[in-house]
PDB file of C-alpha atoms in Angstrom:
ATOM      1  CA  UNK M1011       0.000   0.000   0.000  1.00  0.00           C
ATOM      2  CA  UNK M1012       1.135   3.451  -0.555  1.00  0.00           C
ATOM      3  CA  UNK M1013       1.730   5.113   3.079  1.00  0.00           C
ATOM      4  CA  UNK M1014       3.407   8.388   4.278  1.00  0.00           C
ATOM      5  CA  UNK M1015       3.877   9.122   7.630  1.00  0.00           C
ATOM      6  CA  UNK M1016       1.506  11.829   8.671  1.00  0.00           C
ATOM      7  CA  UNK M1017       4.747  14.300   9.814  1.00  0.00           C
ATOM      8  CA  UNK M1018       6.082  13.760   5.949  1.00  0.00           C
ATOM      9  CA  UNK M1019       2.451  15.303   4.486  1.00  0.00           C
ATOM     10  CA  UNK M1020       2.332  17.945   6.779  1.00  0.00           C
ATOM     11  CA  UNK M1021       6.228  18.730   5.871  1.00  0.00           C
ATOM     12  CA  UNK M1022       5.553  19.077   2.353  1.00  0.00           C
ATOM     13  CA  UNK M1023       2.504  21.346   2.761  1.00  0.00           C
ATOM     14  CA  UNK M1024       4.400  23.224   5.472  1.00  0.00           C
ATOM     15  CA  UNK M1025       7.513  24.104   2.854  1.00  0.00           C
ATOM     16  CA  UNK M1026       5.090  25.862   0.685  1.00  0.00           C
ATOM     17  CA  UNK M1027       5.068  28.722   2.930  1.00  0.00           C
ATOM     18  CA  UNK M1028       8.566  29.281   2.715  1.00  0.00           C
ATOM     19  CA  UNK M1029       8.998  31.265  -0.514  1.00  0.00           C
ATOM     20  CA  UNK M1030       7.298  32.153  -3.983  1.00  0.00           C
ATOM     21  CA  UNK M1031       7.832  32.321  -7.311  1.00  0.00           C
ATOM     22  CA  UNK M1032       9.746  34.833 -10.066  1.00  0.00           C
ATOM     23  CA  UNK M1033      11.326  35.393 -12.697  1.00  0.00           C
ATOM     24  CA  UNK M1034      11.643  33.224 -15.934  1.00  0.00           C
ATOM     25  CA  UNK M1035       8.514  31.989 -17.019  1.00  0.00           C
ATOM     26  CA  UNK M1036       8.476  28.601 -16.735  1.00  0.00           C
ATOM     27  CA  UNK M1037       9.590  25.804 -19.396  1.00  0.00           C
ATOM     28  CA  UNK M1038       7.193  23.291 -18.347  1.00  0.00           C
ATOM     29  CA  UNK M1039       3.834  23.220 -16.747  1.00  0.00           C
ATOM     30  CA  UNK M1040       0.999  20.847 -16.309  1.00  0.00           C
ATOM     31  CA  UNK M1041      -1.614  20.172 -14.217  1.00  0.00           C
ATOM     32  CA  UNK M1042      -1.009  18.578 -10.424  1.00  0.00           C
ATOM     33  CA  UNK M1043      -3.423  17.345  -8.240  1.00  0.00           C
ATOM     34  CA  UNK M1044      -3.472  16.425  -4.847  1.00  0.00           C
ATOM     35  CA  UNK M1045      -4.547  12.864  -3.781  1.00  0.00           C
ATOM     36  CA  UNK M1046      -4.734  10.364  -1.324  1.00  0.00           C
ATOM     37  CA  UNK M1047      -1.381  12.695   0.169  1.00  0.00           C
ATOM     38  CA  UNK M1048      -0.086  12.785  -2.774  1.00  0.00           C
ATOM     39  CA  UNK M1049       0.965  14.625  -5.870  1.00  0.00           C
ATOM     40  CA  UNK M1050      -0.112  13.621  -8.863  1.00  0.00           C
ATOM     41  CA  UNK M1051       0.566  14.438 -12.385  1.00  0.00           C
ATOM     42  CA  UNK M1052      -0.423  13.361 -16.207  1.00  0.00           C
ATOM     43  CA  UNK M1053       2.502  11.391 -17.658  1.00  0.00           C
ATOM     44  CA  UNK M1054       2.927  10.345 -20.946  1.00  0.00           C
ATOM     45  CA  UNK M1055       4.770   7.201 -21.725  1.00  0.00           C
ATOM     46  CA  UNK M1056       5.834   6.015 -25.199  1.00  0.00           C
ATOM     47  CA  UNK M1057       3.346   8.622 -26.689  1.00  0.00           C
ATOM     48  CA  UNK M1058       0.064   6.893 -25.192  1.00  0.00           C
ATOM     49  CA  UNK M1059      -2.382   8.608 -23.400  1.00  0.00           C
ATOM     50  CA  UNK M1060      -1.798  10.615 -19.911  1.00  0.00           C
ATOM     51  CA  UNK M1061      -1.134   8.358 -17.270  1.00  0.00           C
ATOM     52  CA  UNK M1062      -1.178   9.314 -13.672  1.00  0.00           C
ATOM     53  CA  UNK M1063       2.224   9.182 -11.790  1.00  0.00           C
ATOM     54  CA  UNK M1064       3.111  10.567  -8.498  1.00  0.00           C
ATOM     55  CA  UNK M1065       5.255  13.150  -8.186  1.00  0.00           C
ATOM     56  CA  UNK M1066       8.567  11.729  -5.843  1.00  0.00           C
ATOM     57  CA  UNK M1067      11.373  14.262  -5.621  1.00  0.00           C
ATOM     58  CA  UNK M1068      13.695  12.073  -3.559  1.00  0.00           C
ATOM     59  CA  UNK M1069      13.014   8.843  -5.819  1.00  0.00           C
ATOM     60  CA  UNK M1070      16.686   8.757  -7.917  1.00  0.00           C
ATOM     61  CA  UNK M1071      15.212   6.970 -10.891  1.00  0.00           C
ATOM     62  CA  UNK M1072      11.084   7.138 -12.159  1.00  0.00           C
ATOM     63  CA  UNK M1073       9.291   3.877 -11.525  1.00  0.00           C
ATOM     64  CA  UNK M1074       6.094   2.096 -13.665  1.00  0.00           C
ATOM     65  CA  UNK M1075       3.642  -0.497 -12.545  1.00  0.00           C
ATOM     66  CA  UNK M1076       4.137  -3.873 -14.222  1.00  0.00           C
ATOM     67  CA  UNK M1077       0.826  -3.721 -15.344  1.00  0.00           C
ATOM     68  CA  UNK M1078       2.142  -0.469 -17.244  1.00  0.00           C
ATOM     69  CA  UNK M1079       4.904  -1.946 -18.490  1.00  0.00           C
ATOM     70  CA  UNK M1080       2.659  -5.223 -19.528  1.00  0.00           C
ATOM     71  CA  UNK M1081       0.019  -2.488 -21.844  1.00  0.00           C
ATOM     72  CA  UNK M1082       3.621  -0.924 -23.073  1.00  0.00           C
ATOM     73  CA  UNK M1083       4.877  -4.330 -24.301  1.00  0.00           C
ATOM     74  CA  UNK M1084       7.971  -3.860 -22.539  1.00  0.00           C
ATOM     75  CA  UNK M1085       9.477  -6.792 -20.562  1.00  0.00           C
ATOM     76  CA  UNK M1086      11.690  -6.077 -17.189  1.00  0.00           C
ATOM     77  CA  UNK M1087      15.361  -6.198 -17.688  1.00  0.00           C
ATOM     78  CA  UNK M1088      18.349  -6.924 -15.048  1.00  0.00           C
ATOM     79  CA  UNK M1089      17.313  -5.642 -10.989  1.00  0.00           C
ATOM     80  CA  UNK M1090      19.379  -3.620  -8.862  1.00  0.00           C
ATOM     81  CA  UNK M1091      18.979  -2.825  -5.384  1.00  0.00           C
ATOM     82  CA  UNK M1092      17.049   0.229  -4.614  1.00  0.00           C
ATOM     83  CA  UNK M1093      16.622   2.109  -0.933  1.00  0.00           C
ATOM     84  CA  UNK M1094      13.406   3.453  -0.477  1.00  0.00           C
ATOM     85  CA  UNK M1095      11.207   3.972   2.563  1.00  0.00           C
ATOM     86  CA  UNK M1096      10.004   1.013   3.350  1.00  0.00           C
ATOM     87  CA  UNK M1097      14.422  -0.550   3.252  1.00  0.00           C
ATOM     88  CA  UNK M1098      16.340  -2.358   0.200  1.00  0.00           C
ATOM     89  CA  UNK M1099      14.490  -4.480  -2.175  1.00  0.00           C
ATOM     90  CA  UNK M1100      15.598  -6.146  -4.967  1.00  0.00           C
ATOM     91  CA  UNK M1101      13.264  -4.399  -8.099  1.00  0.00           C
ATOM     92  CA  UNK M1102      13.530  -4.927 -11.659  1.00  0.00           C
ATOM     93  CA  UNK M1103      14.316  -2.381 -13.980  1.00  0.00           C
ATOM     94  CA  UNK M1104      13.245  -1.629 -17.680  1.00  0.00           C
ATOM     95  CA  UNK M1105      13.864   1.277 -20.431  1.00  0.00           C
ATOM     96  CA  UNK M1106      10.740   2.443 -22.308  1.00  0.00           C
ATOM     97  CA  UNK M1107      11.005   4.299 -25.264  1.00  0.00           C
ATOM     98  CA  UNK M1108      10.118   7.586 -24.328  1.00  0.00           C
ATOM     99  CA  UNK M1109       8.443   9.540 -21.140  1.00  0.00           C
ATOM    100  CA  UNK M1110       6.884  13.108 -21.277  1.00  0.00           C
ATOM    101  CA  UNK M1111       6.170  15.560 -18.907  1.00  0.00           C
ATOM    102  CA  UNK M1112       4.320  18.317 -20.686  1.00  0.00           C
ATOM    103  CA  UNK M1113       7.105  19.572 -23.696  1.00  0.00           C
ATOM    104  CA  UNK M1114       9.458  17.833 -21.109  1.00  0.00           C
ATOM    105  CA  UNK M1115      10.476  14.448 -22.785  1.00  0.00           C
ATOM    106  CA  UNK M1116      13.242  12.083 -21.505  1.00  0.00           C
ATOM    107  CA  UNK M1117      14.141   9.459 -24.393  1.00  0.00           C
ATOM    108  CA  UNK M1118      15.059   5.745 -23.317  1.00  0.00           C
ATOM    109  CA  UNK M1119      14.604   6.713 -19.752  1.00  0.00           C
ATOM    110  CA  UNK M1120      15.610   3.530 -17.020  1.00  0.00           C
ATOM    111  CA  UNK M1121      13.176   3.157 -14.748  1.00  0.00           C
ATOM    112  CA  UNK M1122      12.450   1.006 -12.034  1.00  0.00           C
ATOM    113  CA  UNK M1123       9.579  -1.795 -11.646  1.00  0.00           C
ATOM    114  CA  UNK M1124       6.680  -1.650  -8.983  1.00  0.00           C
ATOM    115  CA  UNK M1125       4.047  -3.926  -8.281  1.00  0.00           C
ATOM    116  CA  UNK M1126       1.053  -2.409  -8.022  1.00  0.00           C
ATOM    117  CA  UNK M1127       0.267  -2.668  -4.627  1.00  0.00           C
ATOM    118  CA  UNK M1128       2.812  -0.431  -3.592  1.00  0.00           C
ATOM    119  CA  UNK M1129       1.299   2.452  -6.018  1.00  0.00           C
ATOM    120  CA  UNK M1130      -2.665   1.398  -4.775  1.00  0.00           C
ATOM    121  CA  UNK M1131      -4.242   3.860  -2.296  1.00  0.00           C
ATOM    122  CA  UNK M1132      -4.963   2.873   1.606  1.00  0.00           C
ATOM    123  CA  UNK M1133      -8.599   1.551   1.130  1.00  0.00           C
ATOM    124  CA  UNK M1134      -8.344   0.393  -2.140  1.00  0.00           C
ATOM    125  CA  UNK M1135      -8.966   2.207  -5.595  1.00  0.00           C
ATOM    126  CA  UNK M1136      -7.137   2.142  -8.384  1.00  0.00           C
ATOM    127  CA  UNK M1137      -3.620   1.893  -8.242  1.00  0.00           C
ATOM    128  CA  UNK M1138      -1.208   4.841  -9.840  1.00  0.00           C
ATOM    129  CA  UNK M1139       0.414   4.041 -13.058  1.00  0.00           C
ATOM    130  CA  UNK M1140       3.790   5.373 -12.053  1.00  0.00           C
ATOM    131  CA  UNK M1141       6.397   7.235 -10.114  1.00  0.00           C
ATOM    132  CA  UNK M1142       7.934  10.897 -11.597  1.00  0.00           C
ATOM    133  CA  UNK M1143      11.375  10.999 -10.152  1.00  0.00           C
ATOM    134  CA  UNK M1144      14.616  13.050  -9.659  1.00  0.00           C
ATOM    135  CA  UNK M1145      15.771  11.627 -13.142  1.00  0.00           C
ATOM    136  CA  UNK M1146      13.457  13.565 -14.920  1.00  0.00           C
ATOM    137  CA  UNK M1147      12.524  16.562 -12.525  1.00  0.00           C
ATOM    138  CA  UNK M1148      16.400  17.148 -11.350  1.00  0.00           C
ATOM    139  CA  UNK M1149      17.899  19.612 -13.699  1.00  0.00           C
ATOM    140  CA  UNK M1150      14.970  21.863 -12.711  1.00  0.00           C
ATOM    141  CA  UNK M1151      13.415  23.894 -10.693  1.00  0.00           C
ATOM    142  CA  UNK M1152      10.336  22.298  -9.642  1.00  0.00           C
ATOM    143  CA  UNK M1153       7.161  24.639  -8.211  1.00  0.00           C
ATOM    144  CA  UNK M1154       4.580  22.617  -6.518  1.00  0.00           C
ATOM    145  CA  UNK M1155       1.018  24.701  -6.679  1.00  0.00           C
ATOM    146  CA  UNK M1156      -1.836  22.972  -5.579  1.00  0.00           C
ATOM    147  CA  UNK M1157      -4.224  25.744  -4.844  1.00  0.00           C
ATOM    148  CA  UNK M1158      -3.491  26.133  -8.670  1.00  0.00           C
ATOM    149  CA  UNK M1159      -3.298  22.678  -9.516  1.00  0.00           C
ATOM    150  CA  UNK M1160      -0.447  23.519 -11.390  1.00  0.00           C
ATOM    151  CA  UNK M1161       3.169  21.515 -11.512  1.00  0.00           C
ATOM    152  CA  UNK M1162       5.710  24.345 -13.132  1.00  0.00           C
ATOM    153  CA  UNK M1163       9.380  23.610 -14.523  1.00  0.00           C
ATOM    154  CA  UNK M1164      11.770  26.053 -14.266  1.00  0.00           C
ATOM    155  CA  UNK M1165      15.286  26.729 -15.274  1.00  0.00           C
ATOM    156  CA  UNK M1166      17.629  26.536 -12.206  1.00  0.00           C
ATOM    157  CA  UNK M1167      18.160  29.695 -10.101  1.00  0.00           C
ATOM    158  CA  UNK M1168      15.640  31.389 -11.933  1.00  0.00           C
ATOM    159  CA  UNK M1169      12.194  30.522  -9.870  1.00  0.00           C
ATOM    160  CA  UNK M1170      12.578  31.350  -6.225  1.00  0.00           C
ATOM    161  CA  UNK M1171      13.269  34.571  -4.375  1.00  0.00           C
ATOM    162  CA  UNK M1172      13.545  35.074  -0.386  1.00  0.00           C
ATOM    163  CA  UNK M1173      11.949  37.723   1.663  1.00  0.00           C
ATOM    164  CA  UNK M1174       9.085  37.503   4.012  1.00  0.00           C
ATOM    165  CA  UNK M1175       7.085  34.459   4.141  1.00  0.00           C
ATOM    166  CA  UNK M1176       4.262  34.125   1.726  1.00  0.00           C
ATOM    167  CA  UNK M1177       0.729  33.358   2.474  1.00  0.00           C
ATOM    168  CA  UNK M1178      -0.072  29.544   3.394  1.00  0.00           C
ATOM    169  CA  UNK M1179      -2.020  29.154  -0.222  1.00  0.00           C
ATOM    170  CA  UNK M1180       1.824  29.722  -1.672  1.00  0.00           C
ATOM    171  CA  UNK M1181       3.755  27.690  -4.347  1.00  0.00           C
ATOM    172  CA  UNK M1182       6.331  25.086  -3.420  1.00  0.00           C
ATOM    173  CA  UNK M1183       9.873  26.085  -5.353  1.00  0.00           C
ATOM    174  CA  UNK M1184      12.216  23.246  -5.104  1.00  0.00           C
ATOM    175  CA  UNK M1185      15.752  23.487  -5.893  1.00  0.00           C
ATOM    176  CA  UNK M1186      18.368  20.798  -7.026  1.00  0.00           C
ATOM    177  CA  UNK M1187      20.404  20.277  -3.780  1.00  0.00           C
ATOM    178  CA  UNK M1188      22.789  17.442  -4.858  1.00  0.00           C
ATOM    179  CA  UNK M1189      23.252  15.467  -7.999  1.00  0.00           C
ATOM    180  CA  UNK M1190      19.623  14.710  -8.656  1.00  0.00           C
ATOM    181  CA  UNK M1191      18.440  15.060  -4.967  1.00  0.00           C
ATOM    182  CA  UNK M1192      15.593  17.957  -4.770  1.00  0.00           C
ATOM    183  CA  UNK M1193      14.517  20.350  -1.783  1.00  0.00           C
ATOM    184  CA  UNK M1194      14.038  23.135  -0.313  1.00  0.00           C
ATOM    185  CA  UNK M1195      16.048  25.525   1.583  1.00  0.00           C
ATOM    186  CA  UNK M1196      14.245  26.044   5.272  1.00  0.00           C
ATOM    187  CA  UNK M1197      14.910  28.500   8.170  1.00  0.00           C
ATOM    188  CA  UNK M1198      15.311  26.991  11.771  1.00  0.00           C
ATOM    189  CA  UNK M1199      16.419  29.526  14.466  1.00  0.00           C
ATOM    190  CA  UNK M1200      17.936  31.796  12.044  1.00  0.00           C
ATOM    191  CA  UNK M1201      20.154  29.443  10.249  1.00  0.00           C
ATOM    192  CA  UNK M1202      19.180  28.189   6.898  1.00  0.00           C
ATOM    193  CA  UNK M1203      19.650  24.945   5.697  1.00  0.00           C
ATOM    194  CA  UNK M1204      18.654  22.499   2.633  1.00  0.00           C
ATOM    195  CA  UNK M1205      15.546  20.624   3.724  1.00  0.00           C
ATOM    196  CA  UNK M1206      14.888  17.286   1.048  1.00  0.00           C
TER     197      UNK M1206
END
């Protein structure tokens, strides 16, 4: 089942009172919604129709549902050991032809296989088709609207400015931190620090 801790849902809607956007318009934008605690956005895979994939900044490589990968004809290739939140598991991994976010398109991306219970809702429903992942959201700045519904794409450097805090209905910048690792930078007693 897919499960955050409460503390990590109230983090991420906490961080988008920390700063708002300016500056370059953005590259990329398409529409987010929020669900089930989640983020959720239309992906395109191998130029089918929008599939729904959850946005997961601190997930290194994208990820499909084999059930995905079954309607894409693609088999699973070698695995490799993965670290995610619930410890190391053994996952297979595949490359599909082509994955698009918006104009954003990432050509014989690796990505990692999921069963789809890990991508189904608590209580049931219909699992999500996929994972949207550092890989493709990491040489970016990524702004996080949900009052908007909105998922923007910028170039680095060019979407966040500082000052005084924003109201609580404010966009969520994120930054690249390290290598493909996206956050945020916080304040805590006056120092300021990279929150992921």
């Amino acid at each position: 089942m897919l499960r955050s801790p409460p503390w990590c849902r109230t983090l991420v809607l906490g961080l988008a009172v920390l700063a708002t956007p300016r500056g370059a318009p953005a590259q990329v934008e398409v529409s987010l919604a929020a669900e089930n605690g989640w983020f959720v956005v239309p992906v395109r895979v191998d130029d089918g129709g929008d599939l729904r994939f959850i946005v997961d900044t601190g997930a290194a490589l994208s990820a499909v549902t084999r059930s995905t990968l079954r309607r894409l004809g693609v088999t699973p290739g070698a695995t490799v050991r993965a670290q995610g939140a619930s410890g190391v598991q053994e996952l297979a991994t595949a490359r599909i032809p082509s994955l698009a976010l918006g104009t954003l398109r990432a050509f014989n991306s690796r990505v990692l296989v999921l069963d789809e219970g890990v991508l189904t809702p608590d209580g049931g429903g219909t699992p999500y088709d996929g994972v949207l992942g550092a890989d493709i959201l990491g040489n970016h700045d990524v702004l996080l609207d949900p009052v908007s519904g909105v998922l923007r794409l910028f170039d680095p450097g060019s979407a966040v400015t500082t000052g005084p805090l924003p109201a609580l209905s404010a966009p969520l910048p994120l930054r690249r931190i390290a290598g493909p690792i996206l956050g945020h930078d916080v304040e805590i007693n006056g120092s300021v620090m990279p929150a992921i």
